[in-house]
Tab-separated table of N, CA and C in Angstrom:
chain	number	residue	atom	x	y	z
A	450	UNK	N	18.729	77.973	73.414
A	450	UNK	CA	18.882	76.558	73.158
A	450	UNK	C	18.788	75.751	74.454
A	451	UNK	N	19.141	76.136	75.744
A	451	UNK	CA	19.340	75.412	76.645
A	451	UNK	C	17.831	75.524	77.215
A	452	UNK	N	17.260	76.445	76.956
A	452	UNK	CA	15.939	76.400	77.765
A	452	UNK	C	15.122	75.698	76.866
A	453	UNK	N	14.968	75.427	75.646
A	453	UNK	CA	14.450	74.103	74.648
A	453	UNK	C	15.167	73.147	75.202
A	454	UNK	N	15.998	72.798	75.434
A	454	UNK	CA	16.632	71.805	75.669
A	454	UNK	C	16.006	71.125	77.383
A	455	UNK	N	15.868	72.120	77.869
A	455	UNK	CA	14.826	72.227	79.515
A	455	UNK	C	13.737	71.584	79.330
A	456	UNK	N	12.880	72.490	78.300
A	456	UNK	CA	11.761	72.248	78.359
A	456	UNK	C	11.407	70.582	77.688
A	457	UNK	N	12.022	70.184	76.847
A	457	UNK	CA	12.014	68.763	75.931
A	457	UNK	C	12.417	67.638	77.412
A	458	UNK	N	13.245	68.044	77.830
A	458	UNK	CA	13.799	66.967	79.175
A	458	UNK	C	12.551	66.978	80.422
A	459	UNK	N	11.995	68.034	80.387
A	459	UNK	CA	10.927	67.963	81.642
A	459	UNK	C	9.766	67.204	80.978
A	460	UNK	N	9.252	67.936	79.827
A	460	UNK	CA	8.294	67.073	79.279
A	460	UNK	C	8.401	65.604	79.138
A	461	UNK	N	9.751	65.022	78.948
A	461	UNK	CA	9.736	63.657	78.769
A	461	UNK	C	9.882	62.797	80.096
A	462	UNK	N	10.389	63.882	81.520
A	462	UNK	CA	10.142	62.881	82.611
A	462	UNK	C	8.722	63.227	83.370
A	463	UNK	N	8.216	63.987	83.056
A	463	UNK	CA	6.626	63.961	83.083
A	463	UNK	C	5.526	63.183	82.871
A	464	UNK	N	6.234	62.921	81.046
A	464	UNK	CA	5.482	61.608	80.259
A	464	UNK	C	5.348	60.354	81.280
A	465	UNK	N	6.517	60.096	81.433
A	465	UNK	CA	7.217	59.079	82.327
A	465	UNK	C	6.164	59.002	83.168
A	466	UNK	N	5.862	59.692	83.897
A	466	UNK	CA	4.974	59.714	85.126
A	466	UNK	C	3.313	59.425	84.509
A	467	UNK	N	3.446	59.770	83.494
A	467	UNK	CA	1.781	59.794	83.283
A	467	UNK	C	1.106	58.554	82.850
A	468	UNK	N	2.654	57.998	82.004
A	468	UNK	CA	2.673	56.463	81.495
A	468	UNK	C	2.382	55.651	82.826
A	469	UNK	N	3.584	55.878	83.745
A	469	UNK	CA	3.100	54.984	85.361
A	469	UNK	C	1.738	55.120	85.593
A	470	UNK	N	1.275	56.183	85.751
A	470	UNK	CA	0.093	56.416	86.326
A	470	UNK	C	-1.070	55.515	85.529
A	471	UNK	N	-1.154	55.673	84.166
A	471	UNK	CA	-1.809	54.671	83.321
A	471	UNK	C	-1.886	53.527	83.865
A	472	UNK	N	0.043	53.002	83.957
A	472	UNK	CA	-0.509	51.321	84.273
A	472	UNK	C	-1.072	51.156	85.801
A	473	UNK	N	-0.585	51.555	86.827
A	473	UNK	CA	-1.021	51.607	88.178
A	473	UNK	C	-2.462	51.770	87.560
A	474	UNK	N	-3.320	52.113	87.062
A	474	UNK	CA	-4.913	52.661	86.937
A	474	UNK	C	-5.505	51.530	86.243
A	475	UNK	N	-4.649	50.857	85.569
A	475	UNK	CA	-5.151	49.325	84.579
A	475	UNK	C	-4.449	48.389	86.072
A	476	UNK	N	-3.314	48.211	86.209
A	476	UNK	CA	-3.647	47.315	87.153
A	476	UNK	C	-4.327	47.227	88.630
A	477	UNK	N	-4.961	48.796	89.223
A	477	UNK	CA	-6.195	48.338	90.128
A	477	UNK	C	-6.923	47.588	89.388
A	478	UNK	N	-7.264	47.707	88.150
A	478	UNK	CA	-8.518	46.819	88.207
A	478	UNK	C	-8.790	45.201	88.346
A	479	UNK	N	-7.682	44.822	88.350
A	479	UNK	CA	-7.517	43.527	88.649
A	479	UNK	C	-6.913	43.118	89.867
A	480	UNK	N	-5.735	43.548	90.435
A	480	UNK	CA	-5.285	43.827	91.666
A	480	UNK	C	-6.185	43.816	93.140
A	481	UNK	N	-7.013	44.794	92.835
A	481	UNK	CA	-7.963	44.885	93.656
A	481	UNK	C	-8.908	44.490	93.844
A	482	UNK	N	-9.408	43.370	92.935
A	482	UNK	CA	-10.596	42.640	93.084
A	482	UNK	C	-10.564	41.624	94.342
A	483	UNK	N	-11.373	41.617	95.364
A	483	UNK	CA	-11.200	40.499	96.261
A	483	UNK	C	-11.007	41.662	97.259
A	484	UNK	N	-10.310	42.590	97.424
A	484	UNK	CA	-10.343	43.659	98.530
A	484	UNK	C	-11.261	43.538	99.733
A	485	UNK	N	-11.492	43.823	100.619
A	485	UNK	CA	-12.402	44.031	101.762
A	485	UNK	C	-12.527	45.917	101.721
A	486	UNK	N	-13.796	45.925	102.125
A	486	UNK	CA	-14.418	47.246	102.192
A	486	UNK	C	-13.658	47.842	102.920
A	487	UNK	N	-13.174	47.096	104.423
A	487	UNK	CA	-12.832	47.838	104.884
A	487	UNK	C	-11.163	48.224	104.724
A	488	UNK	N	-10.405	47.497	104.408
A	488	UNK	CA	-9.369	47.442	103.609
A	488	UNK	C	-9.171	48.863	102.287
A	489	UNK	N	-10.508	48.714	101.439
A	489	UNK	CA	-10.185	49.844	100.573
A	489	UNK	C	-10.676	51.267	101.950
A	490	UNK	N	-11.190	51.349	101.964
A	490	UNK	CA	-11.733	52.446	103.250
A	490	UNK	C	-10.444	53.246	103.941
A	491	UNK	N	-8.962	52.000	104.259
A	491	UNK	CA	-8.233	52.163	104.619
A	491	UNK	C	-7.189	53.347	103.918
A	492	UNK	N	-6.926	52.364	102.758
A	492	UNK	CA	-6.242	52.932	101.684
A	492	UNK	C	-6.556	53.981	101.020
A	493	UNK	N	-8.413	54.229	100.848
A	493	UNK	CA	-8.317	55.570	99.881
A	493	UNK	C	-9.233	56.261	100.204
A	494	UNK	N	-9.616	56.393	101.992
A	494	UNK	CA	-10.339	56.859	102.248
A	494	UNK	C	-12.104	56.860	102.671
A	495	UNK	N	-12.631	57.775	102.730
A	495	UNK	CA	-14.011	58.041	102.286
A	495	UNK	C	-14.532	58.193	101.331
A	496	UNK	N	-16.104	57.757	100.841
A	496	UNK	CA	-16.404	57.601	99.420
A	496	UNK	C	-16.957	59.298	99.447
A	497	UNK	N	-16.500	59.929	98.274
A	497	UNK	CA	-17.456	60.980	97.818
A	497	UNK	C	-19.537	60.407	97.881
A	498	UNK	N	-19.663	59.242	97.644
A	498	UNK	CA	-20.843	58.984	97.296
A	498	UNK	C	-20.940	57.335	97.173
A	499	UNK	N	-22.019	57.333	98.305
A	499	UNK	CA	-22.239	55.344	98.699
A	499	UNK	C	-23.624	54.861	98.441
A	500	UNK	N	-23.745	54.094	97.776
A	500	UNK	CA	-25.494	53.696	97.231
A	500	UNK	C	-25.147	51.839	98.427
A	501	UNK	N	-26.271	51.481	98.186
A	501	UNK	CA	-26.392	49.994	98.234
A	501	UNK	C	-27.898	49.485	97.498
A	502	UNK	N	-27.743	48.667	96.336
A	502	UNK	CA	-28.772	48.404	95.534
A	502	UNK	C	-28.925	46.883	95.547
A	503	UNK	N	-29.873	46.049	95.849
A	503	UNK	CA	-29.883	44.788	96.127
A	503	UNK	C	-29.027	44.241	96.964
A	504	UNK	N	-28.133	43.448	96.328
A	504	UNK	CA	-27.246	42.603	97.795
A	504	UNK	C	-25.627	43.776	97.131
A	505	UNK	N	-25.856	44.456	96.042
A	505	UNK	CA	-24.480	45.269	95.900
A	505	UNK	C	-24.243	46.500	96.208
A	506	UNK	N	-22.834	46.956	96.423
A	506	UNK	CA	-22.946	48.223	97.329
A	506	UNK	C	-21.738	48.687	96.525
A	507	UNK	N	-22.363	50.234	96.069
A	507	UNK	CA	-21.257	51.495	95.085
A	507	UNK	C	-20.602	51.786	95.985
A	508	UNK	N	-19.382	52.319	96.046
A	508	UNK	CA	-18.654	53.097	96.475
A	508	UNK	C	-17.862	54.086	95.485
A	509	UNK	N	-18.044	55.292	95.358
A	509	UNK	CA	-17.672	56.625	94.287
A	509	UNK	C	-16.835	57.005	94.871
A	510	UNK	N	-15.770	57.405	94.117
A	510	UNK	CA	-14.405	58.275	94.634
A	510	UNK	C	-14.078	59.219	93.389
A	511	UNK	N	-13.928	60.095	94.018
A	511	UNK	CA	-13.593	61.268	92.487
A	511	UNK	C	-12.599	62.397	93.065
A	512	UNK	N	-11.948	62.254	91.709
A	512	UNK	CA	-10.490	63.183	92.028
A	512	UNK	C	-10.418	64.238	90.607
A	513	UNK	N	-9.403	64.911	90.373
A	513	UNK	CA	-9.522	65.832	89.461
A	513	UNK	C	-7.992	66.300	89.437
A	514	UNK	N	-7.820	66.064	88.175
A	514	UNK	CA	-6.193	66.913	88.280
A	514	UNK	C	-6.010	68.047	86.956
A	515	UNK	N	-4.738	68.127	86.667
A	515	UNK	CA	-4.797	69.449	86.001
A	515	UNK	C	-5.515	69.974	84.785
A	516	UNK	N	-5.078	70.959	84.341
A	516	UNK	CA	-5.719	71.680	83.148
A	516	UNK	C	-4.927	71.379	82.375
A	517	UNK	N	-4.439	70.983	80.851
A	517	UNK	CA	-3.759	70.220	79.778
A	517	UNK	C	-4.833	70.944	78.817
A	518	UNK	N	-3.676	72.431	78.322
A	518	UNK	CA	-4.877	72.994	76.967
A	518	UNK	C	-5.941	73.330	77.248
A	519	UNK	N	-7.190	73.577	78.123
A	519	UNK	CA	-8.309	73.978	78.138
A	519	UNK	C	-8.956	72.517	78.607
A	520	UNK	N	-8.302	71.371	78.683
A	520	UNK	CA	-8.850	70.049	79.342
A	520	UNK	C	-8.998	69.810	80.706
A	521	UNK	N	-9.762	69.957	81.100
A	521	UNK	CA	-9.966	69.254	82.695
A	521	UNK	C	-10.022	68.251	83.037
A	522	UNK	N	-8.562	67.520	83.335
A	522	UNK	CA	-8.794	65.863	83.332
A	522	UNK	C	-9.488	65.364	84.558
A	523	UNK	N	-10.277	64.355	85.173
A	523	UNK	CA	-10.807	63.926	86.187
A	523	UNK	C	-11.192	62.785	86.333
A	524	UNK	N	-11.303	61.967	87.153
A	524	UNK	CA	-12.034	60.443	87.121
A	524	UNK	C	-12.992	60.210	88.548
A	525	UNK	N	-13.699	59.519	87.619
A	525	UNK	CA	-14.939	58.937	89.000
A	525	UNK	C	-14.598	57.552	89.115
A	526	UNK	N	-14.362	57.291	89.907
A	526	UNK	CA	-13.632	55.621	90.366
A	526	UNK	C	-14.531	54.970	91.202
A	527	UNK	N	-15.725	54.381	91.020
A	527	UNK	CA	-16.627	53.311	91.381
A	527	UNK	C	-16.538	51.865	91.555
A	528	UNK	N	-16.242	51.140	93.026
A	528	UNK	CA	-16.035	50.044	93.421
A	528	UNK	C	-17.084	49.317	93.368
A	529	UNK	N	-17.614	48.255	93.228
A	529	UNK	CA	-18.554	47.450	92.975
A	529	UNK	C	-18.795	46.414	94.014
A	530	UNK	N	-18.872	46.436	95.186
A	530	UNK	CA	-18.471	45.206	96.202
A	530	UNK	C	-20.218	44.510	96.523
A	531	UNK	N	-19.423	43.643	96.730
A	531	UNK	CA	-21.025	42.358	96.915
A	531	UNK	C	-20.398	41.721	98.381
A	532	UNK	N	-21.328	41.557	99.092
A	532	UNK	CA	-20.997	40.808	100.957
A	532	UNK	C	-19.431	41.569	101.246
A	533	UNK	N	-19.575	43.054	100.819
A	533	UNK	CA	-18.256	43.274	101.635
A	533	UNK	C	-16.762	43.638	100.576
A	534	UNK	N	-16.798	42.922	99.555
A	534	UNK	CA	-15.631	42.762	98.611
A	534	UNK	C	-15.802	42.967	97.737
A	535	UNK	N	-14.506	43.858	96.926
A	535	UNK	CA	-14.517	44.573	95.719
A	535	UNK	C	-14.711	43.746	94.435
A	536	UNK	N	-15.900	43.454	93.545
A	536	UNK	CA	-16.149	42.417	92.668
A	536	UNK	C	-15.876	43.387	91.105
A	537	UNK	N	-15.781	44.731	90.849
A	537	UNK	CA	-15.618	45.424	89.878
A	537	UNK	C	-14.594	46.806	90.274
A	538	UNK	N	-14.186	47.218	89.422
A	538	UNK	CA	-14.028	48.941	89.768
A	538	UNK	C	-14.581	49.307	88.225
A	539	UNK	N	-15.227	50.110	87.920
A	539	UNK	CA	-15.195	51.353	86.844
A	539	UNK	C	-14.464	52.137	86.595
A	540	UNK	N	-13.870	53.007	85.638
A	540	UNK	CA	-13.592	54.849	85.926
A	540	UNK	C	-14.184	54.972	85.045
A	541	UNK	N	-14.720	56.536	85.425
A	541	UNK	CA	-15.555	57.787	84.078
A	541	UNK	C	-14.695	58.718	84.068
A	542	UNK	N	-15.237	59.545	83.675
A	542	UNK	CA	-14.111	61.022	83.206
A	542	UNK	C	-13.665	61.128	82.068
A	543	UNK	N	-13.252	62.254	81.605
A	543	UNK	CA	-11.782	62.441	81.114
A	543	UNK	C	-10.355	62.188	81.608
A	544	UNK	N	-10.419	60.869	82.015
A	544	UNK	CA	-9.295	59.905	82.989
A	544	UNK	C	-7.897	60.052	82.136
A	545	UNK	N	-7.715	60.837	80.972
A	545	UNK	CA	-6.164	61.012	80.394
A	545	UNK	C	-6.303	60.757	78.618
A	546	UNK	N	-5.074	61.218	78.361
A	546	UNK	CA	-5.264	61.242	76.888
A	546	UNK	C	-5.538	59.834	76.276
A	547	UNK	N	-5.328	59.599	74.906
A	547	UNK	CA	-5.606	58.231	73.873
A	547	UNK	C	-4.302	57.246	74.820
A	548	UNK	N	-3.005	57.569	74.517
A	548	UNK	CA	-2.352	56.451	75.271
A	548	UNK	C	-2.166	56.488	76.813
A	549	UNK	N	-2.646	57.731	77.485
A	549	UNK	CA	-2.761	57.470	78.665
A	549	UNK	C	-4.037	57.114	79.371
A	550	UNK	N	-5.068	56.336	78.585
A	550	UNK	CA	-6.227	56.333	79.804
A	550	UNK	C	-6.249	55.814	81.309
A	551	UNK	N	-6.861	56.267	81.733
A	551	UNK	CA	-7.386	56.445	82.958
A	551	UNK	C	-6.671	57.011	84.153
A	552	UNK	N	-5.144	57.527	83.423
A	552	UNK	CA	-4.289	57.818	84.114
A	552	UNK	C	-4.822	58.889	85.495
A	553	UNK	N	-5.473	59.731	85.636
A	553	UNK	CA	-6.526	60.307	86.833
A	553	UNK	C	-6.457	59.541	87.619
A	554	UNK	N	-6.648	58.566	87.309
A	554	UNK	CA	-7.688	57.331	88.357
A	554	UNK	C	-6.416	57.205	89.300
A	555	UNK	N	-5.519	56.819	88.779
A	555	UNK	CA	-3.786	56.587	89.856
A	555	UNK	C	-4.268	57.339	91.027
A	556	UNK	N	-4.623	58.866	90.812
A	556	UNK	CA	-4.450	59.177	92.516
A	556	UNK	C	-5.543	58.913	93.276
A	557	UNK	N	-6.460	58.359	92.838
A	557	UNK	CA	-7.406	57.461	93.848
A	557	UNK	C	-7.143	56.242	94.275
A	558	UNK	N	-6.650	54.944	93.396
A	558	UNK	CA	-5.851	54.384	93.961
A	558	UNK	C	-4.668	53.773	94.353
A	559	UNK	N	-3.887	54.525	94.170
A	559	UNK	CA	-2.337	54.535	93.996
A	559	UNK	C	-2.484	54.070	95.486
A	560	UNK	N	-2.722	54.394	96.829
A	560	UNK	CA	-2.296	53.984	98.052
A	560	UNK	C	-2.751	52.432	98.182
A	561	UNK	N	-3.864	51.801	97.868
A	561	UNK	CA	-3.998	50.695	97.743
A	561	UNK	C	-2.869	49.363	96.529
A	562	UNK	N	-3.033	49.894	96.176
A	562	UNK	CA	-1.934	49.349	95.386
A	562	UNK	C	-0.164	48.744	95.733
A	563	UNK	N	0.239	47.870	95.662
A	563	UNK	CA	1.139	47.075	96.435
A	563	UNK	C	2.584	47.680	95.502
A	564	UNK	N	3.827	47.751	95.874
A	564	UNK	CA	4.834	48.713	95.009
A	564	UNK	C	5.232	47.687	94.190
């Protein structure tokens, strides 16, 4: 009984975490609009993968976290900046379950993000 009782209490401060991670991943996308390149550069690094197409310039970041059942959750987190500044973000992947989407995305930009 006590180790059901373990396992029900971990799972629910887990949840906890995955729920945060969700909203931190919905609010980069607004948060961070207006950013400076070099500003995100700061915060989350180097891009896995940098295009520049007309006057706009990709920046790709991709992370990957655990296995959940045979699921490989992961997100590709694509900044959208025009003269310098972040005008979009994207995510792809399997970024988290039905009520957690994009939750992945958190550890790409969780350091940019203000507490």
């Amino acid at each position: 009984m006590k180790k059901l009782l373990l396992i029900v209490l971990i799972s629910f401060l887990l949840s906890g975490c995955v729920f945060h991670r969700a909203e931190m991943a919905s609010r980069a996308k607004s948060e961070l609009i207006g950013m400076s390149k070099e500003d995100l550069l700061i915060c989350a690094g180097v891009p896995v993968k940098q295009e520049k197409i007309d006057n706009l310039e990709f920046l790709t970041y991709s992370g990957s976290g655990g296995d959940l059942g045979g699921i490989l959750y992961s997100c590709e987190a694509t900044f959208i900046l025009k003269d310098g500044i972040i005008k979009k973000i994207n995510y792809q992947g399997y970024t988290g379950g039905p009520l957690t989407k994009d939750e992945q995305c958190a550890f790409i930009i969780e350091n940019c993000l203000k507490p």
